[in-house]
Amino acid sequence: MGGEIIKVKIGTYKDNGYKSIIDSDAFVALINPTGFSFTRKIEYNTTQETGASGTNSKYVKTPPQSLQLEFLFDGTGVTEAYTGNKLINTIKNKKFTHDTVTAQLNRFYEATGDFKGPIHKPYNVIIIWGKFEFKGALTEFTVDYKMFNKDGTPLRAIGKATFVEGISQELIAQKDKKSSPDLTHKRTVQAGDTLPLMTEKIYGDSKYYLEVAKVNGLINFRQLIPGQELYFPPLEKVS
């Protein structure tokens, strides 16, 4: 039997330090998105000299990644407040929602985009969907209205939201410390992983893979098993 469907939810915070929580359930999607996408960019200086047939591209910076989500806002009355069998829900007196599209959109924008006078900006948000988590802020929101009743009231809309990643310098420092090669790391092998590649990610150099193999008692480091847990000791212990 399947469990209850986990809904996308958005929590709001005062700033990008994520210490002062406003509302952990500021917005909960009645209908989950069908998926989400990331955009990552790397900027290069591609200025080309006059008359040159090519250019020596130079790295400039890596801007923060962005998250794109499409939300379905449905006001037809078919959205259930509880998942499961409709007959059983009726017997148990479970209620079904009939929430207007406008009300749903207002809740979404109240959580993500409304200017808040006391802090002079919209809230920072954490978007959570199961084990997925994204910290940032709304940068763009487009609404496409798809269905209307007789008086022109919208009954269905698709909201296309873009969030930009954003955390404080303090959190960045904590994140960098957790990934430091001077600390012990435990990693779970994923499909396609190789020991040299994993060693490169941890230490910034793949040359330590034989020492890591010894620490983990690997007889054949070329045959890693997905789901296998490996330990990567501090750098000075493998150097």
PDB file of C-alpha atoms in Angstrom:
ATOM      1  CA  MET A   1       0.000   0.000   0.000  1.00  0.00           C
ATOM      2  CA  GLY A   2       1.295   3.449  -0.865  1.00  0.00           C
ATOM      3  CA  GLY A   3       1.670   6.095   1.802  1.00  0.00           C
ATOM      4  CA  GLU A   4       0.284   9.580   1.810  1.00  0.00           C
ATOM      5  CA  ILE A   5       1.515  11.757  -1.038  1.00  0.00           C
ATOM      6  CA  ILE A   6       4.186  14.193   0.125  1.00  0.00           C
ATOM      7  CA  LYS A   7       3.261  17.705  -0.953  1.00  0.00           C
ATOM      8  CA  VAL A   8       5.618  20.494  -1.930  1.00  0.00           C
ATOM      9  CA  LYS A   9       5.736  23.093   0.815  1.00  0.00           C
ATOM     10  CA  ILE A  10       7.383  26.461   1.222  1.00  0.00           C
ATOM     11  CA  GLY A  11       8.686  27.794   4.511  1.00  0.00           C
ATOM     12  CA  THR A  12       9.407  31.485   5.003  1.00  0.00           C
ATOM     13  CA  TYR A  13      12.343  33.103   6.784  1.00  0.00           C
ATOM     14  CA  LYS A  14      13.324  36.659   7.653  1.00  0.00           C
ATOM     15  CA  ASP A  15      16.640  36.554   5.769  1.00  0.00           C
ATOM     16  CA  ASN A  16      19.147  34.273   4.048  1.00  0.00           C
ATOM     17  CA  GLY A  17      20.704  33.226   7.359  1.00  0.00           C
ATOM     18  CA  TYR A  18      17.620  30.998   7.858  1.00  0.00           C
ATOM     19  CA  LYS A  19      17.573  31.415  11.635  1.00  0.00           C
ATOM     20  CA  SER A  20      14.435  33.536  12.074  1.00  0.00           C
ATOM     21  CA  ILE A  21      11.572  31.372  10.841  1.00  0.00           C
ATOM     22  CA  ILE A  22       8.296  33.076   9.948  1.00  0.00           C
ATOM     23  CA  ASP A  23       6.117  30.101   8.949  1.00  0.00           C
ATOM     24  CA  SER A  24       7.340  26.570   8.167  1.00  0.00           C
ATOM     25  CA  ASP A  25       4.134  25.853   6.196  1.00  0.00           C
ATOM     26  CA  ALA A  26       3.517  29.231   4.590  1.00  0.00           C
ATOM     27  CA  PHE A  27       2.410  27.520   1.370  1.00  0.00           C
ATOM     28  CA  VAL A  28       1.525  23.866   0.765  1.00  0.00           C
ATOM     29  CA  ALA A  29       0.709  22.816  -2.792  1.00  0.00           C
ATOM     30  CA  LEU A  30      -2.695  21.173  -3.206  1.00  0.00           C
ATOM     31  CA  ILE A  31      -1.395  19.588  -6.427  1.00  0.00           C
ATOM     32  CA  ASN A  32       2.295  18.752  -6.786  1.00  0.00           C
ATOM     33  CA  PRO A  33       4.310  19.932  -9.804  1.00  0.00           C
ATOM     34  CA  THR A  34       5.034  17.269 -12.396  1.00  0.00           C
ATOM     35  CA  GLY A  35       8.747  18.023 -11.954  1.00  0.00           C
ATOM     36  CA  PHE A  36      11.300  20.750 -11.516  1.00  0.00           C
ATOM     37  CA  SER A  37      14.425  21.964 -13.293  1.00  0.00           C
ATOM     38  CA  PHE A  38      17.685  23.695 -12.433  1.00  0.00           C
ATOM     39  CA  THR A  39      19.642  26.256 -14.401  1.00  0.00           C
ATOM     40  CA  ARG A  40      23.369  26.551 -13.787  1.00  0.00           C
ATOM     41  CA  LYS A  41      25.501  29.132 -15.573  1.00  0.00           C
ATOM     42  CA  ILE A  42      29.243  29.673 -15.846  1.00  0.00           C
ATOM     43  CA  GLU A  43      30.339  33.083 -17.104  1.00  0.00           C
ATOM     44  CA  TYR A  44      33.380  33.527 -19.334  1.00  0.00           C
ATOM     45  CA  ASN A  45      34.914  36.632 -20.827  1.00  0.00           C
ATOM     46  CA  THR A  46      34.779  35.962 -24.564  1.00  0.00           C
ATOM     47  CA  THR A  47      35.922  39.395 -25.747  1.00  0.00           C
ATOM     48  CA  GLN A  48      37.560  38.934 -29.135  1.00  0.00           C
ATOM     49  CA  GLU A  49      40.245  41.162 -30.538  1.00  0.00           C
ATOM     50  CA  THR A  50      39.552  42.831 -33.866  1.00  0.00           C
ATOM     51  CA  GLY A  51      40.682  40.620 -36.707  1.00  0.00           C
ATOM     52  CA  ALA A  52      41.194  37.546 -34.520  1.00  0.00           C
ATOM     53  CA  SER A  53      39.669  34.267 -35.670  1.00  0.00           C
ATOM     54  CA  GLY A  54      39.117  33.017 -32.123  1.00  0.00           C
ATOM     55  CA  THR A  55      39.205  34.047 -28.489  1.00  0.00           C
ATOM     56  CA  ASN A  56      40.882  32.873 -25.306  1.00  0.00           C
ATOM     57  CA  SER A  57      37.819  32.511 -23.070  1.00  0.00           C
ATOM     58  CA  LYS A  58      38.598  33.345 -19.452  1.00  0.00           C
ATOM     59  CA  TYR A  59      36.527  32.217 -16.488  1.00  0.00           C
ATOM     60  CA  VAL A  60      34.762  35.081 -14.697  1.00  0.00           C
ATOM     61  CA  LYS A  61      32.366  33.594 -12.120  1.00  0.00           C
ATOM     62  CA  THR A  62      29.708  30.975 -11.410  1.00  0.00           C
ATOM     63  CA  PRO A  63      26.403  32.715 -10.554  1.00  0.00           C
ATOM     64  CA  PRO A  64      23.992  31.016  -8.120  1.00  0.00           C
ATOM     65  CA  GLN A  65      21.807  28.321  -9.626  1.00  0.00           C
ATOM     66  CA  SER A  66      18.108  28.842 -10.170  1.00  0.00           C
ATOM     67  CA  LEU A  67      15.132  26.541  -9.685  1.00  0.00           C
ATOM     68  CA  GLN A  68      12.106  26.448 -11.975  1.00  0.00           C
ATOM     69  CA  LEU A  69       8.789  25.019 -10.745  1.00  0.00           C
ATOM     70  CA  GLU A  70       5.337  24.933 -12.334  1.00  0.00           C
ATOM     71  CA  PHE A  71       2.408  24.875  -9.917  1.00  0.00           C
ATOM     72  CA  LEU A  72      -1.142  23.928 -10.895  1.00  0.00           C
ATOM     73  CA  PHE A  73      -3.750  26.027  -9.101  1.00  0.00           C
ATOM     74  CA  ASP A  74      -7.153  24.335  -9.402  1.00  0.00           C
ATOM     75  CA  GLY A  75     -10.431  25.850  -8.253  1.00  0.00           C
ATOM     76  CA  THR A  76     -12.862  23.352  -9.775  1.00  0.00           C
ATOM     77  CA  GLY A  77     -13.465  21.644  -6.437  1.00  0.00           C
ATOM     78  CA  VAL A  78     -11.842  18.340  -7.383  1.00  0.00           C
ATOM     79  CA  THR A  79      -8.812  18.794  -5.146  1.00  0.00           C
ATOM     80  CA  GLU A  80      -8.986  16.598  -2.055  1.00  0.00           C
ATOM     81  CA  ALA A  81      -7.980  17.784   1.380  1.00  0.00           C
ATOM     82  CA  TYR A  82      -6.942  14.184   2.119  1.00  0.00           C
ATOM     83  CA  THR A  83      -5.541  11.483  -0.125  1.00  0.00           C
ATOM     84  CA  GLY A  84      -6.953   7.976  -0.308  1.00  0.00           C
ATOM     85  CA  ASN A  85     -10.190   6.253  -1.227  1.00  0.00           C
ATOM     86  CA  LYS A  86     -13.065   8.727  -1.703  1.00  0.00           C
ATOM     87  CA  LEU A  87     -15.707   6.348  -0.283  1.00  0.00           C
ATOM     88  CA  ILE A  88     -13.652   5.702   2.860  1.00  0.00           C
ATOM     89  CA  ASN A  89     -13.027   9.431   3.224  1.00  0.00           C
ATOM     90  CA  THR A  90     -16.759  10.077   2.991  1.00  0.00           C
ATOM     91  CA  ILE A  91     -17.527   7.434   5.625  1.00  0.00           C
ATOM     92  CA  LYS A  92     -14.922   8.976   7.924  1.00  0.00           C
ATOM     93  CA  ASN A  93     -16.392  12.441   7.293  1.00  0.00           C
ATOM     94  CA  LYS A  94     -13.153  13.668   5.718  1.00  0.00           C
ATOM     95  CA  LYS A  95     -13.740  16.962   3.954  1.00  0.00           C
ATOM     96  CA  PHE A  96     -12.859  17.976   0.430  1.00  0.00           C
ATOM     97  CA  THR A  97     -11.638  21.462  -0.373  1.00  0.00           C
ATOM     98  CA  HIS A  98     -13.074  23.929  -2.821  1.00  0.00           C
ATOM     99  CA  ASP A  99     -10.414  26.605  -2.795  1.00  0.00           C
ATOM    100  CA  THR A 100     -10.496  29.383  -5.386  1.00  0.00           C
ATOM    101  CA  VAL A 101      -7.585  29.906  -7.739  1.00  0.00           C
ATOM    102  CA  THR A 102      -7.295  33.492  -6.538  1.00  0.00           C
ATOM    103  CA  ALA A 103      -7.002  32.383  -2.896  1.00  0.00           C
ATOM    104  CA  GLN A 104      -4.332  29.810  -3.770  1.00  0.00           C
ATOM    105  CA  LEU A 105      -2.348  32.360  -5.788  1.00  0.00           C
ATOM    106  CA  ASN A 106      -2.599  34.886  -2.978  1.00  0.00           C
ATOM    107  CA  ARG A 107      -1.210  32.364  -0.465  1.00  0.00           C
ATOM    108  CA  PHE A 108       1.653  31.514  -2.790  1.00  0.00           C
ATOM    109  CA  TYR A 109       2.609  35.120  -3.431  1.00  0.00           C
ATOM    110  CA  GLU A 110       2.120  36.094   0.206  1.00  0.00           C
ATOM    111  CA  ALA A 111       4.775  33.489   1.081  1.00  0.00           C
ATOM    112  CA  THR A 112       7.196  34.158  -1.726  1.00  0.00           C
ATOM    113  CA  GLY A 113       6.835  37.548  -3.358  1.00  0.00           C
ATOM    114  CA  ASP A 114       4.972  40.124  -1.268  1.00  0.00           C
ATOM    115  CA  PHE A 115       7.094  43.043  -0.065  1.00  0.00           C
ATOM    116  CA  LYS A 116       7.321  42.932   3.734  1.00  0.00           C
ATOM    117  CA  GLY A 117       7.591  46.404   5.256  1.00  0.00           C
ATOM    118  CA  PRO A 118       9.425  45.504   8.502  1.00  0.00           C
ATOM    119  CA  ILE A 119      12.265  43.764   6.616  1.00  0.00           C
ATOM    120  CA  HIS A 120      12.014  45.898   3.449  1.00  0.00           C
ATOM    121  CA  LYS A 121      11.941  42.912   1.088  1.00  0.00           C
ATOM    122  CA  PRO A 122      10.067  39.645   0.424  1.00  0.00           C
ATOM    123  CA  TYR A 123      10.799  36.638   2.621  1.00  0.00           C
ATOM    124  CA  ASN A 124      13.575  34.177   1.926  1.00  0.00           C
ATOM    125  CA  VAL A 125      12.154  30.704   1.434  1.00  0.00           C
ATOM    126  CA  ILE A 126      12.983  27.043   1.800  1.00  0.00           C
ATOM    127  CA  ILE A 127      11.242  24.814  -0.746  1.00  0.00           C
ATOM    128  CA  ILE A 128      10.884  21.224   0.465  1.00  0.00           C
ATOM    129  CA  TRP A 129       9.636  18.237  -1.512  1.00  0.00           C
ATOM    130  CA  GLY A 130      10.415  15.009   0.327  1.00  0.00           C
ATOM    131  CA  LYS A 131      14.209  14.892   0.655  1.00  0.00           C
ATOM    132  CA  PHE A 132      14.688  17.744  -1.824  1.00  0.00           C
ATOM    133  CA  GLU A 133      15.446  21.157  -0.316  1.00  0.00           C
ATOM    134  CA  PHE A 134      16.226  24.502  -1.939  1.00  0.00           C
ATOM    135  CA  LYS A 135      17.049  27.768  -0.162  1.00  0.00           C
ATOM    136  CA  GLY A 136      16.591  31.049  -2.000  1.00  0.00           C
ATOM    137  CA  ALA A 137      14.122  33.703  -3.092  1.00  0.00           C
ATOM    138  CA  LEU A 138      11.491  34.169  -5.790  1.00  0.00           C
ATOM    139  CA  THR A 139      12.754  36.153  -8.788  1.00  0.00           C
ATOM    140  CA  GLU A 140       9.989  35.620 -11.351  1.00  0.00           C
ATOM    141  CA  PHE A 141       6.394  34.383 -11.345  1.00  0.00           C
ATOM    142  CA  THR A 142       4.193  34.070 -14.428  1.00  0.00           C
ATOM    143  CA  VAL A 143       0.564  32.939 -14.241  1.00  0.00           C
ATOM    144  CA  ASP A 144      -1.246  31.353 -17.199  1.00  0.00           C
ATOM    145  CA  TYR A 145      -5.037  31.187 -16.682  1.00  0.00           C
ATOM    146  CA  LYS A 146      -6.513  28.136 -18.408  1.00  0.00           C
ATOM    147  CA  MET A 147     -10.183  27.745 -17.406  1.00  0.00           C
ATOM    148  CA  PHE A 148     -12.974  30.118 -16.388  1.00  0.00           C
ATOM    149  CA  ASN A 149     -16.540  29.878 -15.141  1.00  0.00           C
ATOM    150  CA  LYS A 150     -19.454  31.774 -16.691  1.00  0.00           C
ATOM    151  CA  ASP A 151     -18.718  35.058 -14.914  1.00  0.00           C
ATOM    152  CA  GLY A 152     -15.048  35.004 -15.920  1.00  0.00           C
ATOM    153  CA  THR A 153     -13.688  33.821 -12.556  1.00  0.00           C
ATOM    154  CA  PRO A 154     -10.559  31.707 -13.154  1.00  0.00           C
ATOM    155  CA  LEU A 155     -10.965  28.011 -12.323  1.00  0.00           C
ATOM    156  CA  ARG A 156      -7.513  26.787 -13.232  1.00  0.00           C
ATOM    157  CA  ALA A 157      -4.103  28.390 -13.628  1.00  0.00           C
ATOM    158  CA  ILE A 158      -0.477  27.382 -14.059  1.00  0.00           C
ATOM    159  CA  GLY A 159       2.077  29.379 -12.088  1.00  0.00           C
ATOM    160  CA  LYS A 160       5.611  29.316 -13.455  1.00  0.00           C
ATOM    161  CA  ALA A 161       8.001  30.273 -10.661  1.00  0.00           C
ATOM    162  CA  THR A 162      11.747  30.869 -10.718  1.00  0.00           C
ATOM    163  CA  PHE A 163      13.778  30.942  -7.510  1.00  0.00           C
ATOM    164  CA  VAL A 164      17.425  31.970  -7.223  1.00  0.00           C
ATOM    165  CA  GLU A 165      19.645  30.212  -4.714  1.00  0.00           C
ATOM    166  CA  GLY A 166      20.783  32.418  -1.863  1.00  0.00           C
ATOM    167  CA  ILE A 167      22.376  31.758   1.531  1.00  0.00           C
ATOM    168  CA  SER A 168      24.367  33.971   3.891  1.00  0.00           C
ATOM    169  CA  GLN A 169      28.161  34.104   4.000  1.00  0.00           C
ATOM    170  CA  GLU A 170      27.976  32.345   7.371  1.00  0.00           C
ATOM    171  CA  LEU A 171      26.083  29.400   5.882  1.00  0.00           C
ATOM    172  CA  ILE A 172      28.466  29.309   2.922  1.00  0.00           C
ATOM    173  CA  ALA A 173      31.384  29.062   5.361  1.00  0.00           C
ATOM    174  CA  GLN A 174      29.648  26.246   7.257  1.00  0.00           C
ATOM    175  CA  LYS A 175      28.957  24.435   3.998  1.00  0.00           C
ATOM    176  CA  ASP A 176      32.589  24.783   2.906  1.00  0.00           C
ATOM    177  CA  LYS A 177      33.779  23.492   6.278  1.00  0.00           C
ATOM    178  CA  LYS A 178      31.593  20.392   5.994  1.00  0.00           C
ATOM    179  CA  SER A 179      33.186  19.623   2.627  1.00  0.00           C
ATOM    180  CA  SER A 180      36.713  20.297   3.873  1.00  0.00           C
ATOM    181  CA  PRO A 181      39.345  17.641   3.015  1.00  0.00           C
ATOM    182  CA  ASP A 182      40.561  17.957   6.628  1.00  0.00           C
ATOM    183  CA  LEU A 183      37.448  16.168   7.901  1.00  0.00           C
ATOM    184  CA  THR A 184      36.342  12.550   7.668  1.00  0.00           C
ATOM    185  CA  HIS A 185      33.586  11.980   5.118  1.00  0.00           C
ATOM    186  CA  LYS A 186      31.211   9.075   4.582  1.00  0.00           C
ATOM    187  CA  ARG A 187      29.848   8.746   1.078  1.00  0.00           C
ATOM    188  CA  THR A 188      27.352   6.347  -0.474  1.00  0.00           C
ATOM    189  CA  VAL A 189      28.400   5.022  -3.876  1.00  0.00           C
ATOM    190  CA  GLN A 190      26.055   6.034  -6.681  1.00  0.00           C
ATOM    191  CA  ALA A 191      25.723   4.377 -10.093  1.00  0.00           C
ATOM    192  CA  GLY A 192      28.609   5.527 -12.284  1.00  0.00           C
ATOM    193  CA  ASP A 193      30.896   6.475  -9.377  1.00  0.00           C
ATOM    194  CA  THR A 194      34.550   5.527  -9.494  1.00  0.00           C
ATOM    195  CA  LEU A 195      37.000   5.729  -6.618  1.00  0.00           C
ATOM    196  CA  PRO A 196      39.328   8.194  -8.422  1.00  0.00           C
ATOM    197  CA  LEU A 197      36.327  10.433  -9.199  1.00  0.00           C
ATOM    198  CA  MET A 198      35.053  10.347  -5.613  1.00  0.00           C
ATOM    199  CA  THR A 199      38.560  11.048  -4.316  1.00  0.00           C
ATOM    200  CA  GLU A 200      38.840  13.998  -6.684  1.00  0.00           C
ATOM    201  CA  LYS A 201      35.609  15.460  -5.312  1.00  0.00           C
ATOM    202  CA  ILE A 202      36.686  15.095  -1.662  1.00  0.00           C
ATOM    203  CA  TYR A 203      40.363  16.017  -1.806  1.00  0.00           C
ATOM    204  CA  GLY A 204      40.598  17.954  -5.052  1.00  0.00           C
ATOM    205  CA  ASP A 205      43.028  15.341  -6.395  1.00  0.00           C
ATOM    206  CA  SER A 206      42.409  11.755  -7.522  1.00  0.00           C
ATOM    207  CA  LYS A 207      45.912  10.544  -6.618  1.00  0.00           C
ATOM    208  CA  TYR A 208      44.819   9.417  -3.139  1.00  0.00           C
ATOM    209  CA  TYR A 209      42.431   6.705  -4.360  1.00  0.00           C
ATOM    210  CA  LEU A 210      44.760   3.800  -3.513  1.00  0.00           C
ATOM    211  CA  GLU A 211      45.115   5.010   0.088  1.00  0.00           C
ATOM    212  CA  VAL A 212      41.313   5.352   0.334  1.00  0.00           C
ATOM    213  CA  ALA A 213      40.953   1.815  -1.045  1.00  0.00           C
ATOM    214  CA  LYS A 214      43.250   0.528   1.731  1.00  0.00           C
ATOM    215  CA  VAL A 215      41.321   2.374   4.443  1.00  0.00           C
ATOM    216  CA  ASN A 216      38.069   0.778   3.235  1.00  0.00           C
ATOM    217  CA  GLY A 217      39.576  -2.680   2.675  1.00  0.00           C
ATOM    218  CA  LEU A 218      38.718  -2.666  -1.022  1.00  0.00           C
ATOM    219  CA  ILE A 219      40.238  -5.585  -2.906  1.00  0.00           C
ATOM    220  CA  ASN A 220      39.146  -4.298  -6.316  1.00  0.00           C
ATOM    221  CA  PHE A 221      38.576  -0.533  -6.305  1.00  0.00           C
ATOM    222  CA  ARG A 222      37.349  -0.699  -9.924  1.00  0.00           C
ATOM    223  CA  GLN A 223      34.176  -2.548  -8.924  1.00  0.00           C
ATOM    224  CA  LEU A 224      32.297  -0.236  -6.623  1.00  0.00           C
ATOM    225  CA  ILE A 225      28.768  -1.317  -5.720  1.00  0.00           C
ATOM    226  CA  PRO A 226      25.945   1.274  -5.733  1.00  0.00           C
ATOM    227  CA  GLY A 227      24.741   1.719  -2.156  1.00  0.00           C
ATOM    228  CA  GLN A 228      28.138   0.812  -0.712  1.00  0.00           C
ATOM    229  CA  GLU A 229      29.428   3.193   1.975  1.00  0.00           C
ATOM    230  CA  LEU A 230      33.018   4.426   1.838  1.00  0.00           C
ATOM    231  CA  TYR A 231      35.041   6.459   4.307  1.00  0.00           C
ATOM    232  CA  PHE A 232      37.385   9.239   3.236  1.00  0.00           C
ATOM    233  CA  PRO A 233      39.702  10.141   6.159  1.00  0.00           C
ATOM    234  CA  PRO A 234      41.274  13.579   6.729  1.00  0.00           C
ATOM    235  CA  LEU A 235      43.795  14.545   4.088  1.00  0.00           C
ATOM    236  CA  GLU A 236      46.841  14.243   6.345  1.00  0.00           C
ATOM    237  CA  LYS A 237      46.034  10.537   6.950  1.00  0.00           C
ATOM    238  CA  VAL A 238      46.121   9.674   3.236  1.00  0.00           C
ATOM    239  CA  SER A 239      48.927  11.997   2.138  1.00  0.00           C
TER     240      SER A 239
END
